[in-house]
Amino acid sequence: MSGDSILVVGASRGIGAELVRQYLDAGWVVHATVRDPQSPGELTGLDGDLIVHELDVTDEERSHTLARQLAGTPLTLAVHNAGIYRGYSREEIMEVNA
């Protein structure tokens, strides 16, 4: 076990889910965010020290809730992987992706 921990924002599928897998395999504690923890997508059934958190990055109150939940939690690394691209306005894309 490495003793390191990571926060992956936007982890339910694709690159985010693969990052979660890779860091779990390396023995890290992984905090992963998904919009619906009851349906965590590709995170279902993963083994390791995985903590799933609810987060929609466009919801300011959920962001504050996550910050309170993680207060005092040492994180070695944070990755913002949440993203959208098709079917959204430029403003929505920037709000989520940046």
PDB file of C-alpha atoms in Angstrom:
ATOM      1  CA  MET A   1       0.000   0.000   0.000  1.00  0.00           C
ATOM      2  CA  SER A   2       1.422   3.341  -1.052  1.00  0.00           C
ATOM      3  CA  GLY A   3      -0.235   5.594   1.566  1.00  0.00           C
ATOM      4  CA  ASP A   4      -1.032   8.078  -1.194  1.00  0.00           C
ATOM      5  CA  SER A   5      -4.504   9.308  -2.059  1.00  0.00           C
ATOM      6  CA  ILE A   6      -6.131  10.860  -5.109  1.00  0.00           C
ATOM      7  CA  LEU A   7      -9.356  12.680  -5.913  1.00  0.00           C
ATOM      8  CA  VAL A   8     -10.704  11.942  -9.401  1.00  0.00           C
ATOM      9  CA  VAL A   9     -13.502  14.334 -10.363  1.00  0.00           C
ATOM     10  CA  GLY A  10     -15.602  12.793 -13.122  1.00  0.00           C
ATOM     11  CA  ALA A  11     -14.839   9.114 -12.599  1.00  0.00           C
ATOM     12  CA  SER A  12     -17.876   7.120 -13.721  1.00  0.00           C
ATOM     13  CA  ARG A  13     -16.552   6.164 -17.158  1.00  0.00           C
ATOM     14  CA  GLY A  14     -13.795   6.512 -19.710  1.00  0.00           C
ATOM     15  CA  ILE A  15     -10.547   8.175 -18.692  1.00  0.00           C
ATOM     16  CA  GLY A  16     -11.783   8.914 -15.160  1.00  0.00           C
ATOM     17  CA  ALA A  17     -12.726   5.285 -14.508  1.00  0.00           C
ATOM     18  CA  GLU A  18      -9.416   4.102 -15.920  1.00  0.00           C
ATOM     19  CA  LEU A  19      -7.523   6.491 -13.649  1.00  0.00           C
ATOM     20  CA  VAL A  20      -9.451   5.067 -10.699  1.00  0.00           C
ATOM     21  CA  ARG A  21      -8.534   1.505 -11.761  1.00  0.00           C
ATOM     22  CA  GLN A  22      -4.853   2.343 -12.209  1.00  0.00           C
ATOM     23  CA  TYR A  23      -4.511   4.107  -8.863  1.00  0.00           C
ATOM     24  CA  LEU A  24      -6.429   1.381  -7.018  1.00  0.00           C
ATOM     25  CA  ASP A  25      -4.104  -1.212  -8.592  1.00  0.00           C
ATOM     26  CA  ALA A  26      -1.148   0.839  -7.316  1.00  0.00           C
ATOM     27  CA  GLY A  27      -2.540   0.701  -3.777  1.00  0.00           C
ATOM     28  CA  TRP A  28      -3.714   4.296  -3.507  1.00  0.00           C
ATOM     29  CA  VAL A  29      -6.787   5.477  -1.610  1.00  0.00           C
ATOM     30  CA  VAL A  30      -9.093   6.776  -4.336  1.00  0.00           C
ATOM     31  CA  HIS A  31     -11.820   9.358  -3.823  1.00  0.00           C
ATOM     32  CA  ALA A  32     -13.933   9.321  -6.978  1.00  0.00           C
ATOM     33  CA  THR A  33     -16.818  11.623  -7.855  1.00  0.00           C
ATOM     34  CA  VAL A  34     -19.879  10.665  -9.862  1.00  0.00           C
ATOM     35  CA  ARG A  35     -23.172  12.454 -10.380  1.00  0.00           C
ATOM     36  CA  ASP A  36     -25.181   9.514  -9.006  1.00  0.00           C
ATOM     37  CA  PRO A  37     -23.453   7.258  -6.438  1.00  0.00           C
ATOM     38  CA  GLN A  38     -26.310   4.742  -6.744  1.00  0.00           C
ATOM     39  CA  SER A  39     -25.268   4.262 -10.380  1.00  0.00           C
ATOM     40  CA  PRO A  40     -21.474   4.715 -10.444  1.00  0.00           C
ATOM     41  CA  GLY A  41     -20.978   3.386 -13.968  1.00  0.00           C
ATOM     42  CA  GLU A  42     -17.646   1.655 -14.571  1.00  0.00           C
ATOM     43  CA  LEU A  43     -16.710   1.945 -10.885  1.00  0.00           C
ATOM     44  CA  THR A  44     -19.162  -0.829 -10.014  1.00  0.00           C
ATOM     45  CA  GLY A  45     -17.355  -3.833  -8.569  1.00  0.00           C
ATOM     46  CA  LEU A  46     -13.864  -2.331  -8.402  1.00  0.00           C
ATOM     47  CA  ASP A  47     -11.660  -3.655  -5.606  1.00  0.00           C
ATOM     48  CA  GLY A  48      -9.487  -1.522  -3.390  1.00  0.00           C
ATOM     49  CA  ASP A  49      -9.745   1.490  -1.140  1.00  0.00           C
ATOM     50  CA  LEU A  50     -12.374   3.363  -3.163  1.00  0.00           C
ATOM     51  CA  ILE A  51     -14.619   6.071  -1.715  1.00  0.00           C
ATOM     52  CA  VAL A  52     -17.337   7.291  -4.077  1.00  0.00           C
ATOM     53  CA  HIS A  53     -18.694  10.811  -3.621  1.00  0.00           C
ATOM     54  CA  GLU A  54     -21.668  12.519  -5.244  1.00  0.00           C
ATOM     55  CA  LEU A  55     -20.765  15.582  -7.286  1.00  0.00           C
ATOM     56  CA  ASP A  56     -22.190  17.523 -10.201  1.00  0.00           C
ATOM     57  CA  VAL A  57     -19.572  20.195 -10.841  1.00  0.00           C
ATOM     58  CA  THR A  58     -22.269  22.675 -11.892  1.00  0.00           C
ATOM     59  CA  ASP A  59     -23.951  22.417  -8.471  1.00  0.00           C
ATOM     60  CA  GLU A  60     -22.201  24.843  -6.136  1.00  0.00           C
ATOM     61  CA  GLU A  61     -23.811  23.409  -2.980  1.00  0.00           C
ATOM     62  CA  ARG A  62     -22.649  19.855  -3.887  1.00  0.00           C
ATOM     63  CA  SER A  63     -19.130  21.248  -4.392  1.00  0.00           C
ATOM     64  CA  HIS A  64     -19.234  22.792  -0.918  1.00  0.00           C
ATOM     65  CA  THR A  65     -20.570  19.532   0.531  1.00  0.00           C
ATOM     66  CA  LEU A  66     -17.703  17.586  -1.031  1.00  0.00           C
ATOM     67  CA  ALA A  67     -15.204  20.114   0.308  1.00  0.00           C
ATOM     68  CA  ARG A  68     -16.628  19.637   3.807  1.00  0.00           C
ATOM     69  CA  GLN A  69     -16.530  15.838   3.422  1.00  0.00           C
ATOM     70  CA  LEU A  70     -12.876  15.941   2.389  1.00  0.00           C
ATOM     71  CA  ALA A  71     -11.774  18.578   4.915  1.00  0.00           C
ATOM     72  CA  GLY A  72      -8.705  17.278   6.697  1.00  0.00           C
ATOM     73  CA  THR A  73      -8.245  14.431   4.211  1.00  0.00           C
ATOM     74  CA  PRO A  74      -4.686  14.450   2.885  1.00  0.00           C
ATOM     75  CA  LEU A  75      -4.706  14.228  -0.903  1.00  0.00           C
ATOM     76  CA  THR A  76      -1.540  13.566  -2.847  1.00  0.00           C
ATOM     77  CA  LEU A  77      -3.130  14.347  -6.203  1.00  0.00           C
ATOM     78  CA  ALA A  78      -6.357  15.746  -7.636  1.00  0.00           C
ATOM     79  CA  VAL A  79      -7.528  15.247 -11.229  1.00  0.00           C
ATOM     80  CA  HIS A  80     -10.390  17.228 -12.755  1.00  0.00           C
ATOM     81  CA  ASN A  81     -11.659  14.895 -15.444  1.00  0.00           C
ATOM     82  CA  ALA A  82     -15.322  15.959 -15.611  1.00  0.00           C
ATOM     83  CA  GLY A  83     -16.216  17.117 -19.073  1.00  0.00           C
ATOM     84  CA  ILE A  84     -18.896  17.625 -21.678  1.00  0.00           C
ATOM     85  CA  TYR A  85     -18.669  18.640 -25.312  1.00  0.00           C
ATOM     86  CA  ARG A  86     -21.644  17.939 -27.580  1.00  0.00           C
ATOM     87  CA  GLY A  87     -25.108  19.380 -27.275  1.00  0.00           C
ATOM     88  CA  TYR A  88     -24.196  22.090 -24.774  1.00  0.00           C
ATOM     89  CA  SER A  89     -23.649  25.826 -25.049  1.00  0.00           C
ATOM     90  CA  ARG A  90     -20.128  27.260 -24.929  1.00  0.00           C
ATOM     91  CA  GLU A  91     -20.877  28.641 -21.451  1.00  0.00           C
ATOM     92  CA  GLU A  92     -22.006  25.235 -20.149  1.00  0.00           C
ATOM     93  CA  ILE A  93     -18.932  23.557 -21.625  1.00  0.00           C
ATOM     94  CA  MET A  94     -16.622  26.076 -19.958  1.00  0.00           C
ATOM     95  CA  GLU A  95     -18.465  25.787 -16.622  1.00  0.00           C
ATOM     96  CA  VAL A  96     -18.036  22.009 -16.520  1.00  0.00           C
ATOM     97  CA  ASN A  97     -14.689  21.537 -18.247  1.00  0.00           C
ATOM     98  CA  ALA A  98     -12.832  24.381 -16.597  1.00  0.00           C
TER      99      ALA A  98
END
